[in-house]
Amino acid sequence: MPDALDRLCIDTIRFLSVDMVQKANSGHPGMPLGAAPMAYLLWTRRLKHNPRNPSWFDRDRFVLSAGHGSALLYSLLHLTGYDLSLDDIKQFRQWGSKTPGHPERGHTPGVEVTTGPLGQGMANAVGMAIAEAELAARYNRPDHALVDHRTFALVSDGDLMEGVASEAASLAGHLRLGKLTCLYDDNSITLAGGTEITFTEDRAARFAAYGWHTITVEDGNDLGAIGRAVDTAIAETERPSLILVHTHIGYGSPEQDTFKAHGSPLGAADVRKTKLKLGWPTEPDFLVPAEALAHFRSALARGEADESAWNRRCRAYAEAFPDLSKEFECRARAALPPGWDDGIPVFPADAKGLATREASGKIMNAVAARLPALIGGSADLDPSTKTALKGLGDFNPPPTPATAEAQGSDGGGWSYAGRNLHFGVREHAMGAIANGLAAHGGIIPFDATFFIFSDYMRPPLRLAALMRLHVIHVFTHDSVALGEDGPTHQPVEQLANLRAIPNLFVIRPADANETAAAWRVALEMRGAPIALVLTRQDLPTLDRTRYAAADGLRRGAYVLKDAPNAAP
Ligand SMILES: Cc1ncc(C[n+]2csc(CCOP(=O)(O)OP(=O)(O)O)c2C)c(N)n1
């Protein structure tokens, strides 16, 4: 059981969160009340982070997948010393504040991803764990662990009910992402009722079947048990871990264990009752006892020491492996290496021409060797989307007899250093995992599928646009010339649909040289996702000595050829 200081700190999180929701008269008090102990333990004893530098590359990543519990995250950020003041906390859910209703990447220091649409964060976390595994495999050397961090996610019933979480968890289990740990706030309550009316499968057995390691903590207030579970998860390097922590939504409040505690302020009278019940002073609101704050703020010294130690490791690495170090540093800065585009082909004029998917595949393969950050794959469609990076390895756990003989290799061996991601037929998770790869940093992710199946990816497409993530989507089999598959495979409204998403750049090149220009735009882009919409059928390659240059595409539209007498 927690000692007095632990208890004081946990209750500080609880009541900061409750007071935030109460003052805003809006928000979700139930989850922070129940999940505060696991959050406290993780953030003060296990999470490697530096509150003074939220973008430190080798920090552990923490994703609050249950974004409605944002008050919990803001409490942790404030208390451990991020640039988020008590005044910011008091402005919860107000227009223009740093503490919006759901966590927003790029808006609040320390928020890794925008969450709120349930299930997405968990899949983002899978992407982050893939990013870490790839970077570690490519750059780490014996005695030089340049990349060595974990990904933690706090997930709820709603997260685990969403299909995207199942897709992502299935892939994570297959990939044996041992540095991924999900803490599941297993409280048997959702927004509109108890889980007994909708969600009764054995979750531990389900995740075990995906290939996860599962641990159950019977009492979500038992810090010792939570700590042991997290340590067991960390020690398990071969499988991702799901820690099922039994908690009580709205812990200590008159609404405890009811769905009423999920998403409504407790009300002044019940806030008071809850404080009295848990032995907390009823006044003032937003109380942060000095002793608790001092304890939380020890994260600052720990974080600075951890980051300094990493900086020393980076210097030693740079001496031992100067070329690799430069390459890593370039990736970490999200820069394009000099000469990255030297190999982009110029396609000669040709009346028959080629499909823009074909041109795209040639362009990708022409730049990939010089651009190690370019990593991605398709939802089981590379032969059609032409997105395989040939000879650059297949991302999978280190070879086993099964994978050594496996079909579908793009060449270059099966390992975590492989740059071809095989997403399987999982478009929704593919999009969300790509967001996680981009949010992690060091990776320019691409994904690919038939244009029609972008419909299966709309939630992560929209979130990437909101988060300003650099993700490249390759959508092929555009137009009526998609082939013989019929109306189910026919994109009709998809182009207008994607173009309606603010901050998603949609490019539909008209020939091979425009495809090259489109890939330049896509790779040089910062702070936005791009969709390249490509054909299955051949398109004539225009004669650019007679028509305007293809890089007019950069302007969004350009005059290819003036009408005679300038009268179209
Ligand atoms: C995709 C999606 N659908 C619906 C919602 C609305 N919503 C917010 S929280 C929630 C469920 C809450 O249950 P749980 O995840 O168990 O959280 P808890 O009640 O334990 O806080 C729902 C349906 C959402 N945020 N995202």
Coordinates of C-alpha atoms and ligand atoms in Angstrom, one line a residue:
M1 CA 0.0 0.0 0.0
P2 CA 1.2 3.6 -0.6
D3 CA 3.1 5.3 2.2
A4 CA 2.0 8.7 3.4
L5 CA 4.0 10.7 0.8
D6 CA 2.9 8.5 -2.1
R7 CA -0.7 8.8 -0.9
L8 CA -0.3 12.6 -0.7
C9 CA 1.1 12.7 -4.2
I10 CA -1.6 10.5 -5.7
D11 CA -4.4 12.5 -4.0
T12 CA -2.7 15.7 -5.4
I13 CA -3.2 14.3 -8.9
R14 CA -6.7 13.2 -8.1
F15 CA -7.9 16.6 -6.7
L16 CA -6.1 18.8 -9.2
S17 CA -8.0 16.8 -11.9
V18 CA -11.3 17.0 -10.0
D19 CA -10.9 20.7 -9.4
M20 CA -10.0 21.3 -13.1
V21 CA -13.2 19.6 -14.2
Q22 CA -15.3 21.2 -11.5
K23 CA -14.0 24.8 -12.4
A24 CA -14.6 24.2 -16.1
N25 CA -17.9 22.6 -15.3
S26 CA -17.0 20.1 -18.0
G27 CA -14.8 17.1 -18.4
H28 CA -14.1 13.7 -17.1
P29 CA -13.2 13.2 -13.3
G30 CA -13.8 9.5 -13.1
M31 CA -10.7 8.2 -14.9
P32 CA -8.2 10.4 -13.1
L33 CA -9.6 9.4 -9.7
G34 CA -9.3 5.7 -10.5
A35 CA -6.0 5.7 -12.5
A36 CA -4.0 8.2 -10.5
P37 CA -1.9 5.5 -8.6
M38 CA -0.7 3.8 -11.8
A39 CA 0.0 7.2 -13.4
Y40 CA 1.9 8.4 -10.4
L41 CA 4.0 5.3 -10.2
L42 CA 4.9 5.4 -13.8
W43 CA 5.6 9.1 -14.0
T44 CA 7.7 9.3 -10.9
R45 CA 9.5 6.0 -10.8
R46 CA 9.7 4.4 -14.2
L47 CA 9.2 6.8 -17.0
K48 CA 12.4 8.2 -18.5
H49 CA 11.7 11.8 -19.4
N50 CA 13.1 15.3 -19.0
P51 CA 10.3 17.9 -18.3
R52 CA 12.7 20.7 -19.3
N53 CA 13.1 19.1 -22.7
P54 CA 9.9 17.4 -23.9
S55 CA 11.4 16.7 -27.3
W56 CA 14.5 14.9 -26.0
F57 CA 14.9 12.1 -28.5
D58 CA 15.6 9.2 -26.2
R59 CA 12.8 9.9 -23.8
D60 CA 10.3 7.2 -23.1
R61 CA 7.1 7.9 -25.0
F62 CA 3.8 8.1 -23.0
V63 CA 0.5 8.1 -24.8
L64 CA -2.8 8.8 -23.0
S65 CA -4.9 6.8 -25.4
A66 CA -8.0 7.5 -23.2
G67 CA -7.7 11.2 -24.2
H68 CA -10.9 12.1 -22.3
G69 CA -8.8 11.7 -19.1
S70 CA -6.7 14.7 -20.2
A71 CA -7.0 16.3 -16.7
L72 CA -4.8 13.4 -15.4
L73 CA -2.1 14.1 -18.0
Y74 CA -2.2 17.9 -17.4
S75 CA -1.8 17.2 -13.6
L76 CA 1.2 15.0 -14.3
L77 CA 2.8 17.5 -16.6
H78 CA 2.3 20.4 -14.2
L79 CA 3.5 18.5 -11.2
T80 CA 6.6 16.9 -12.7
G81 CA 7.7 20.4 -14.0
Y82 CA 6.8 20.7 -17.7
D83 CA 6.1 24.2 -18.9
L84 CA 2.5 24.1 -17.8
S85 CA 1.6 26.4 -14.9
L86 CA -1.1 26.1 -12.2
D87 CA -2.8 29.0 -14.0
D88 CA -2.8 26.9 -17.2
I89 CA -4.4 24.1 -15.1
K90 CA -7.1 26.5 -13.9
Q91 CA -7.9 27.3 -17.6
F92 CA -8.8 23.7 -18.4
R93 CA -11.1 23.5 -21.4
Q94 CA -11.2 27.3 -21.9
W95 CA -10.8 28.9 -25.4
G96 CA -7.1 29.5 -26.2
S97 CA -5.8 27.7 -23.1
K98 CA -2.9 25.2 -23.0
T99 CA -5.2 22.7 -21.5
P100 CA -7.8 21.8 -24.1
G101 CA -10.5 19.2 -23.5
H102 CA -8.5 16.4 -25.2
P103 CA -4.7 16.4 -25.4
E104 CA -3.3 18.0 -28.5
R105 CA 0.2 17.4 -29.9
G106 CA 2.1 20.6 -30.6
H107 CA -0.2 22.6 -28.3
T108 CA 0.8 21.4 -24.7
P109 CA 4.4 20.7 -23.9
G110 CA 4.8 17.0 -23.1
V111 CA 1.7 15.8 -25.1
E112 CA 3.0 13.2 -27.6
V113 CA -0.1 12.7 -29.6
T114 CA -3.6 14.1 -30.0
T115 CA -6.0 11.7 -28.5
G116 CA -9.7 11.6 -27.9
P117 CA -11.0 9.3 -30.7
L118 CA -10.6 6.1 -28.8
G119 CA -8.3 3.4 -30.0
Q120 CA -6.1 5.7 -32.0
G121 CA -3.6 6.4 -29.2
M122 CA -3.0 2.7 -28.6
A123 CA -2.2 2.2 -32.3
N124 CA 0.0 5.3 -32.3
A125 CA 1.9 3.7 -29.5
V126 CA 2.5 0.6 -31.6
G127 CA 4.0 2.9 -34.3
M128 CA 6.3 4.5 -31.7
A129 CA 7.5 1.2 -30.6
I130 CA 8.2 0.2 -34.2
A131 CA 10.1 3.4 -34.7
E132 CA 12.2 2.7 -31.7
A133 CA 12.9 -0.8 -32.7
E134 CA 14.0 0.3 -36.2
L135 CA 16.3 3.1 -35.0
A136 CA 17.8 0.8 -32.4
A137 CA 18.5 -2.0 -34.9
R138 CA 20.1 0.4 -37.4
Y139 CA 22.2 2.5 -35.1
N140 CA 23.0 0.7 -31.8
R141 CA 26.3 -1.0 -31.6
P142 CA 27.8 -3.1 -28.8
D143 CA 28.4 -0.8 -25.9
H144 CA 26.8 2.0 -27.8
A145 CA 23.1 2.1 -27.1
L146 CA 22.1 5.3 -28.9
V147 CA 18.4 4.5 -29.0
D148 CA 17.0 2.8 -26.0
H149 CA 13.6 3.9 -24.8
R150 CA 10.2 2.4 -24.1
T151 CA 6.7 3.2 -25.1
F152 CA 3.9 3.3 -22.5
A153 CA 0.2 3.8 -23.2
L154 CA -2.7 4.2 -20.8
V155 CA -5.7 2.6 -22.4
S156 CA -9.3 2.2 -21.3
D157 CA -12.2 -0.1 -22.1
G158 CA -13.2 2.2 -25.0
D159 CA -9.7 1.9 -26.5
L160 CA -9.8 -1.9 -26.3
M161 CA -13.3 -2.1 -27.8
E162 CA -12.4 -0.1 -30.9
G163 CA -11.4 -2.2 -33.9
V164 CA -8.3 -0.2 -34.6
A165 CA -6.8 -1.4 -31.3
S166 CA -7.3 -5.0 -32.2
E167 CA -5.6 -4.5 -35.6
A168 CA -2.7 -2.7 -34.0
A169 CA -2.4 -5.2 -31.1
S170 CA -2.4 -8.1 -33.5
L171 CA 0.5 -6.6 -35.4
A172 CA 2.4 -5.6 -32.3
G173 CA 2.1 -9.2 -30.9
H174 CA 3.3 -10.6 -34.2
L175 CA 6.2 -8.1 -34.3
R176 CA 7.1 -9.0 -30.7
L177 CA 7.5 -5.4 -29.7
G178 CA 8.9 -6.1 -26.2
K179 CA 9.4 -2.4 -25.3
L180 CA 5.7 -1.6 -25.6
T181 CA 3.7 -1.6 -22.4
C182 CA 0.0 -0.8 -22.2
L183 CA -1.5 0.0 -18.8
Y184 CA -5.2 -0.9 -19.0
D185 CA -7.5 1.1 -16.7
D186 CA -9.8 -1.9 -16.3
N187 CA -12.7 -0.3 -14.4
S188 CA -15.7 -2.1 -16.0
I189 CA -17.4 1.2 -16.8
T190 CA -17.8 3.2 -20.0
L191 CA -19.6 6.4 -20.9
A192 CA -23.1 5.0 -21.0
G193 CA -23.1 1.9 -18.8
G194 CA -21.2 -1.0 -17.3
T195 CA -19.1 -3.2 -19.5
E196 CA -21.3 -6.2 -18.7
I197 CA -23.8 -4.9 -21.3
T198 CA -21.2 -4.7 -24.2
F199 CA -17.7 -6.0 -23.4
T200 CA -17.5 -9.3 -21.8
E201 CA -14.7 -11.3 -23.5
D202 CA -11.7 -12.3 -21.5
R203 CA -9.3 -9.4 -22.4
A204 CA -6.2 -11.1 -20.9
A205 CA -6.9 -14.2 -23.0
R206 CA -7.5 -12.1 -26.1
F207 CA -4.2 -10.3 -25.8
A208 CA -2.4 -13.5 -24.9
A209 CA -3.8 -14.9 -28.2
Y210 CA -2.3 -11.9 -30.0
G211 CA 1.1 -12.9 -28.6
W212 CA 1.1 -10.4 -25.7
H213 CA 2.4 -10.9 -22.2
T214 CA -0.4 -10.1 -19.8
I215 CA -0.3 -9.3 -16.1
T216 CA -3.3 -8.5 -13.8
V217 CA -3.2 -6.2 -10.9
E218 CA -6.2 -6.9 -8.7
D219 CA -6.1 -3.6 -6.8
G220 CA -5.4 -0.4 -8.7
N221 CA -4.5 1.3 -5.4
D222 CA -1.7 -1.2 -4.7
L223 CA 1.4 0.7 -5.7
G224 CA 3.7 -2.3 -4.9
A225 CA 1.7 -4.6 -7.2
I226 CA 1.6 -2.0 -10.0
G227 CA 5.4 -1.4 -9.6
R228 CA 6.1 -5.1 -9.8
A229 CA 3.8 -5.5 -12.8
V230 CA 5.6 -2.7 -14.7
D231 CA 8.9 -4.2 -13.8
T232 CA 7.8 -7.6 -15.1
A233 CA 6.6 -5.9 -18.3
I234 CA 10.0 -4.2 -18.7
A235 CA 11.8 -7.4 -18.1
E236 CA 9.7 -9.1 -20.8
T237 CA 11.7 -8.2 -24.0
E238 CA 10.1 -10.6 -26.4
R239 CA 6.4 -9.6 -26.2
P240 CA 4.5 -6.4 -25.7
S241 CA 2.8 -6.3 -22.3
L242 CA -0.8 -5.5 -21.3
I243 CA -1.2 -4.8 -17.6
L244 CA -4.8 -5.1 -16.6
V245 CA -5.2 -2.9 -13.6
H246 CA -8.5 -3.2 -11.8
T247 CA -9.6 0.2 -10.7
H248 CA -12.7 2.1 -9.6
I249 CA -13.9 4.9 -11.8
G250 CA -14.6 8.0 -9.7
Y251 CA -12.7 6.5 -6.8
G252 CA -13.8 8.0 -3.4
S253 CA -16.7 9.9 -4.8
P254 CA -20.4 9.2 -4.2
E255 CA -20.5 8.2 -7.9
Q256 CA -17.7 5.6 -7.6
D257 CA -18.2 2.6 -9.9
T258 CA -21.0 4.2 -11.9
F259 CA -21.0 5.7 -15.4
K260 CA -22.1 9.0 -13.9
A261 CA -18.5 9.4 -12.7
H262 CA -17.2 9.1 -16.3
G263 CA -17.9 12.3 -18.0
S264 CA -19.6 14.9 -15.8
P265 CA -18.3 17.2 -13.1
L266 CA -19.0 15.8 -9.7
G267 CA -20.7 19.0 -8.6
A268 CA -19.5 21.2 -5.7
A269 CA -21.3 19.1 -3.0
D270 CA -19.8 15.8 -4.2
V271 CA -16.4 17.3 -4.7
R272 CA -16.5 18.2 -1.0
K273 CA -17.7 14.7 0.0
T274 CA -15.0 13.1 -2.1
K275 CA -12.3 15.3 -0.5
L276 CA -13.7 14.5 3.0
K277 CA -13.8 10.8 2.2
L278 CA -10.2 10.7 1.1
G279 CA -9.0 13.0 3.9
W280 CA -8.2 15.9 1.6
P281 CA -8.7 19.5 2.7
T282 CA -11.9 20.9 1.3
E283 CA -10.2 24.2 0.7
P284 CA -8.4 25.7 -1.1
D285 CA -9.1 24.3 -4.6
F286 CA -6.1 23.4 -6.7
L287 CA -4.2 22.5 -3.6
V288 CA -0.6 21.3 -4.3
P289 CA 1.1 20.5 -0.9
A290 CA 4.7 21.7 -1.0
E291 CA 5.9 18.2 0.1
A292 CA 4.1 16.6 -2.8
L293 CA 5.4 19.2 -5.3
A294 CA 9.0 18.7 -4.2
H295 CA 8.7 15.0 -4.6
F296 CA 7.2 15.3 -8.1
R297 CA 9.8 17.9 -9.1
S298 CA 12.6 15.4 -8.4
A299 CA 11.8 14.4 -12.0
L300 CA 13.7 17.5 -13.2
A301 CA 17.0 16.5 -11.7
R302 CA 16.5 12.9 -12.9
G303 CA 15.5 14.0 -16.3
E304 CA 18.5 16.3 -16.7
A305 CA 20.9 13.6 -15.5
D306 CA 19.4 11.1 -17.9
E307 CA 19.6 13.4 -20.8
S308 CA 23.1 14.4 -20.0
A309 CA 24.2 10.8 -19.8
W310 CA 22.6 10.3 -23.3
N311 CA 24.4 13.3 -24.7
R312 CA 27.7 11.8 -23.5
R313 CA 26.7 8.5 -25.2
C314 CA 26.0 10.4 -28.4
R315 CA 29.5 12.1 -28.3
A316 CA 31.2 8.7 -27.7
Y317 CA 29.1 7.3 -30.6
A318 CA 30.0 10.1 -32.9
E319 CA 33.7 9.4 -32.3
A320 CA 33.4 5.7 -32.8
F321 CA 30.9 5.8 -35.8
P322 CA 31.1 9.3 -37.4
D323 CA 29.1 8.4 -40.5
L324 CA 26.3 6.6 -38.8
S325 CA 26.2 9.4 -36.2
K326 CA 25.7 12.0 -38.9
E327 CA 23.0 10.0 -40.5
F328 CA 21.2 9.5 -37.2
E329 CA 21.5 13.2 -36.3
C330 CA 20.1 14.2 -39.7
R331 CA 17.1 11.9 -39.1
A332 CA 16.6 13.1 -35.5
R333 CA 16.5 16.7 -36.9
A334 CA 13.9 15.7 -39.6
A335 CA 16.4 17.0 -42.2
L336 CA 16.9 15.6 -45.7
P337 CA 20.5 14.6 -46.3
P338 CA 22.5 16.5 -49.0
G339 CA 21.9 15.0 -52.4
W340 CA 18.9 13.0 -51.3
D341 CA 17.1 13.7 -54.6
D342 CA 20.0 13.1 -57.0
G343 CA 18.6 9.9 -58.3
I344 CA 15.0 11.1 -59.1
P345 CA 14.5 10.1 -62.7
V346 CA 13.3 12.4 -65.5
F347 CA 10.9 10.4 -67.7
P348 CA 11.2 11.0 -71.4
A349 CA 8.2 12.0 -73.4
D350 CA 6.2 8.9 -74.4
A351 CA 2.8 8.7 -76.0
K352 CA 2.1 5.4 -74.3
G353 CA 3.7 6.4 -71.0
L354 CA 3.3 4.6 -67.7
A355 CA 1.0 4.4 -64.8
T356 CA 1.7 7.0 -62.1
R357 CA 1.9 4.1 -59.5
E358 CA 4.7 2.7 -61.7
A359 CA 6.5 6.0 -61.8
S360 CA 6.0 6.4 -58.1
G361 CA 7.6 3.0 -57.4
K362 CA 10.6 3.9 -59.5
I363 CA 11.0 7.3 -57.8
M364 CA 10.7 5.8 -54.3
N365 CA 13.4 3.2 -55.1
A366 CA 15.6 5.9 -56.7
V367 CA 15.6 8.0 -53.5
A368 CA 15.3 5.3 -50.8
A369 CA 19.0 4.3 -50.5
R370 CA 20.0 7.9 -49.8
L371 CA 17.0 8.5 -47.5
P372 CA 17.2 6.0 -44.6
A373 CA 14.3 7.8 -42.8
L374 CA 11.9 6.7 -45.5
I375 CA 10.2 3.7 -44.0
G376 CA 6.8 2.2 -44.7
G377 CA 4.7 -0.3 -46.6
S378 CA 1.3 -1.3 -47.6
A379 CA -1.7 -3.1 -46.3
D380 CA -0.9 -6.3 -48.1
L381 CA -0.8 -4.6 -51.5
D382 CA 2.8 -3.9 -52.5
P383 CA 2.6 -5.8 -55.8
S384 CA -0.2 -3.4 -56.7
T385 CA 0.8 -0.2 -55.0
K386 CA 4.5 -0.6 -56.2
T387 CA 5.7 0.7 -52.8
A388 CA 8.2 -2.0 -52.0
L389 CA 11.7 -0.6 -51.3
K390 CA 13.6 -3.3 -53.1
G391 CA 16.5 -4.9 -51.2
L392 CA 16.1 -2.6 -48.2
G393 CA 14.9 -5.3 -45.8
D394 CA 11.7 -6.5 -44.3
F395 CA 10.8 -5.3 -40.8
N396 CA 10.1 -8.3 -38.7
P397 CA 11.5 -9.9 -35.5
P398 CA 15.0 -11.3 -36.0
P399 CA 14.9 -14.3 -38.3
T400 CA 13.2 -17.5 -37.3
P401 CA 13.0 -20.5 -39.6
A402 CA 9.4 -19.4 -40.4
T403 CA 10.4 -15.9 -41.5
A404 CA 13.5 -17.0 -43.3
E405 CA 11.4 -18.9 -45.8
A406 CA 8.5 -16.5 -45.7
Q407 CA 6.9 -15.3 -48.9
G408 CA 6.5 -11.7 -49.7
S409 CA 10.0 -10.5 -48.9
D410 CA 11.2 -7.3 -50.6
G411 CA 14.8 -8.5 -50.2
G412 CA 17.5 -7.5 -47.8
G413 CA 16.6 -9.8 -44.9
W414 CA 14.1 -10.0 -42.1
S415 CA 15.0 -7.9 -39.1
Y416 CA 14.0 -4.8 -37.1
A417 CA 16.4 -2.9 -39.4
G418 CA 14.1 -3.7 -42.4
R419 CA 12.6 -0.6 -44.0
N420 CA 9.6 -2.4 -45.5
L421 CA 6.7 -2.6 -43.1
H422 CA 4.3 -5.4 -43.8
F423 CA 1.1 -4.0 -42.2
G424 CA -1.1 -6.9 -43.3
V425 CA -4.7 -6.2 -44.2
R426 CA -5.1 -3.6 -41.5
E427 CA -5.7 -0.2 -43.2
H428 CA -7.0 1.6 -40.1
A429 CA -4.1 0.5 -37.9
M430 CA -1.7 1.2 -40.7
G431 CA -2.8 4.9 -40.8
A432 CA -2.6 5.2 -37.0
I433 CA 0.7 3.4 -36.8
A434 CA 2.1 5.7 -39.5
N435 CA 1.0 8.6 -37.2
G436 CA 2.9 7.0 -34.4
L437 CA 6.0 6.6 -36.5
A438 CA 5.9 10.3 -37.5
A439 CA 5.1 11.5 -34.0
H440 CA 8.1 9.5 -32.7
G441 CA 10.5 11.2 -34.9
G442 CA 13.5 10.0 -37.0
I443 CA 11.1 8.4 -39.6
I444 CA 9.4 9.7 -42.7
P445 CA 6.6 7.1 -42.8
F446 CA 4.7 6.1 -45.9
D447 CA 1.7 3.8 -46.2
A448 CA -0.2 2.5 -49.2
T449 CA -3.4 0.9 -50.3
F450 CA -6.0 1.2 -53.0
F451 CA -7.5 4.7 -53.0
I452 CA -11.0 3.3 -52.3
F453 CA -9.7 1.8 -49.0
S454 CA -8.6 5.3 -47.8
D455 CA -12.1 5.1 -46.4
Y456 CA -10.9 2.6 -43.8
M457 CA -8.2 5.2 -42.7
R458 CA -10.2 8.3 -42.3
P459 CA -9.7 8.7 -38.5
P460 CA -5.9 8.6 -38.7
L461 CA -5.8 10.7 -41.9
R462 CA -7.7 13.4 -40.1
L463 CA -5.7 13.2 -36.9
A464 CA -2.4 13.4 -38.9
A465 CA -3.7 16.6 -40.4
L466 CA -4.6 18.0 -36.9
M467 CA -1.3 16.9 -35.5
R468 CA 0.7 18.3 -38.4
L469 CA 2.4 15.0 -38.9
H470 CA 4.6 14.3 -41.9
V471 CA 3.1 11.1 -43.2
I472 CA 3.0 10.2 -46.9
H473 CA 0.0 8.2 -48.1
V474 CA 0.2 6.4 -51.4
F475 CA -3.2 5.7 -52.8
T476 CA -3.3 3.8 -56.1
H477 CA -6.0 2.5 -58.4
D478 CA -7.6 5.9 -58.8
S479 CA -10.3 6.6 -61.4
V480 CA -12.7 4.5 -63.5
A481 CA -9.6 2.7 -65.0
L482 CA -9.1 0.8 -61.7
G483 CA -9.5 -2.5 -63.5
E484 CA -12.2 -5.2 -63.5
D485 CA -13.0 -5.2 -59.8
G486 CA -16.3 -3.4 -60.1
P487 CA -18.1 -0.8 -58.0
T488 CA -16.8 -1.9 -54.6
H489 CA -13.3 -0.9 -55.7
Q490 CA -14.3 2.2 -57.6
P491 CA -13.3 5.5 -56.0
V492 CA -15.9 8.1 -56.7
E493 CA -16.2 10.6 -53.8
Q494 CA -12.9 9.8 -52.2
L495 CA -10.9 12.6 -53.9
A496 CA -13.4 15.3 -52.9
N497 CA -13.5 13.7 -49.5
L498 CA -9.8 13.9 -48.8
R499 CA -9.5 17.4 -50.3
A500 CA -12.1 18.5 -47.7
I501 CA -9.7 17.6 -44.9
P502 CA -7.9 20.8 -43.8
N503 CA -4.1 20.5 -43.8
L504 CA -4.0 17.3 -45.8
F505 CA -2.3 17.9 -49.1
V506 CA -3.8 15.8 -51.8
I507 CA -1.9 15.5 -55.1
R508 CA -3.1 13.7 -58.1
P509 CA -0.3 13.9 -60.7
A510 CA -1.1 13.7 -64.4
D511 CA 2.0 11.9 -65.6
A512 CA 5.3 10.4 -64.6
N513 CA 7.2 13.7 -64.3
E514 CA 4.4 15.2 -62.2
T515 CA 4.7 12.2 -60.0
A516 CA 8.4 12.9 -59.5
A517 CA 7.5 16.5 -58.6
A518 CA 4.8 15.3 -56.3
W519 CA 7.3 13.0 -54.4
R520 CA 9.6 16.0 -54.0
V521 CA 6.8 18.0 -52.5
A522 CA 5.9 15.1 -50.3
L523 CA 9.4 14.5 -49.0
E524 CA 10.2 18.2 -48.5
M525 CA 6.9 18.8 -46.7
R526 CA 7.0 19.6 -43.0
G527 CA 4.1 19.8 -40.7
A528 CA 1.5 18.2 -42.8
P529 CA 0.4 14.8 -44.2
I530 CA 0.3 14.3 -48.0
A531 CA -1.8 11.9 -50.1
L532 CA -0.5 10.9 -53.5
V533 CA -3.4 9.7 -55.6
L534 CA -2.1 7.5 -58.4
T535 CA -3.3 5.5 -61.4
R536 CA -3.3 1.9 -62.2
Q537 CA -3.4 2.5 -65.9
D538 CA -0.8 4.0 -68.2
L539 CA -0.8 7.8 -68.7
P540 CA 1.1 9.5 -71.6
T541 CA 4.3 11.1 -70.4
L542 CA 3.9 14.7 -71.6
D543 CA 6.6 16.3 -73.8
R544 CA 7.9 19.0 -71.5
T545 CA 9.7 20.8 -74.4
R546 CA 6.2 21.6 -75.7
Y547 CA 4.4 22.0 -72.4
A548 CA 5.3 23.7 -69.1
A549 CA 7.7 22.1 -66.6
A550 CA 6.2 19.5 -64.3
D551 CA 7.3 21.3 -61.1
G552 CA 4.6 23.8 -61.7
L553 CA 2.8 21.3 -59.6
R554 CA 4.4 22.9 -56.6
R555 CA 2.0 25.8 -57.1
G556 CA -1.0 23.6 -56.8
A557 CA -2.0 24.2 -60.4
Y558 CA -0.2 25.6 -63.4
V559 CA -0.8 26.4 -67.1
L560 CA 0.3 23.4 -69.0
K561 CA -0.3 25.1 -72.4
D562 CA -2.0 28.3 -73.2
A563 CA -5.1 28.2 -75.4
P564 CA -4.7 29.6 -78.9
N565 CA -5.0 33.4 -78.7
A566 CA -5.3 33.0 -74.9
A567 CA -9.0 32.2 -75.4
P568 CA -9.7 28.9 -73.7
Ligands
LIG1 C1 -14.1 6.8 -31.4 C2 -14.8 7.3 -30.2 N1 -16.1 7.0 -30.0 C3 -16.7 7.5 -29.0 C4 -16.2 8.4 -28.1 C5 -17.0 9.0 -27.0 N2 -16.5 8.4 -25.7 C6 -15.6 9.1 -24.9 S1 -15.1 8.2 -23.6 C7 -16.1 6.9 -24.1 C8 -16.1 5.6 -23.4 C9 -15.6 5.6 -22.0 O1 -15.3 4.4 -21.4 P1 -13.9 4.0 -21.1 O2 -13.0 4.0 -22.3 O3 -13.9 2.8 -20.3 O4 -13.4 5.2 -20.1 P2 -13.8 5.4 -18.6 O5 -15.3 5.4 -18.5 O6 -13.2 4.3 -17.8 O7 -13.2 6.8 -18.3 C10 -16.8 7.2 -25.2 C11 -17.8 6.3 -25.9 C12 -14.8 8.7 -28.4 N3 -14.1 9.5 -27.6 N4 -14.1 8.1 -29.4

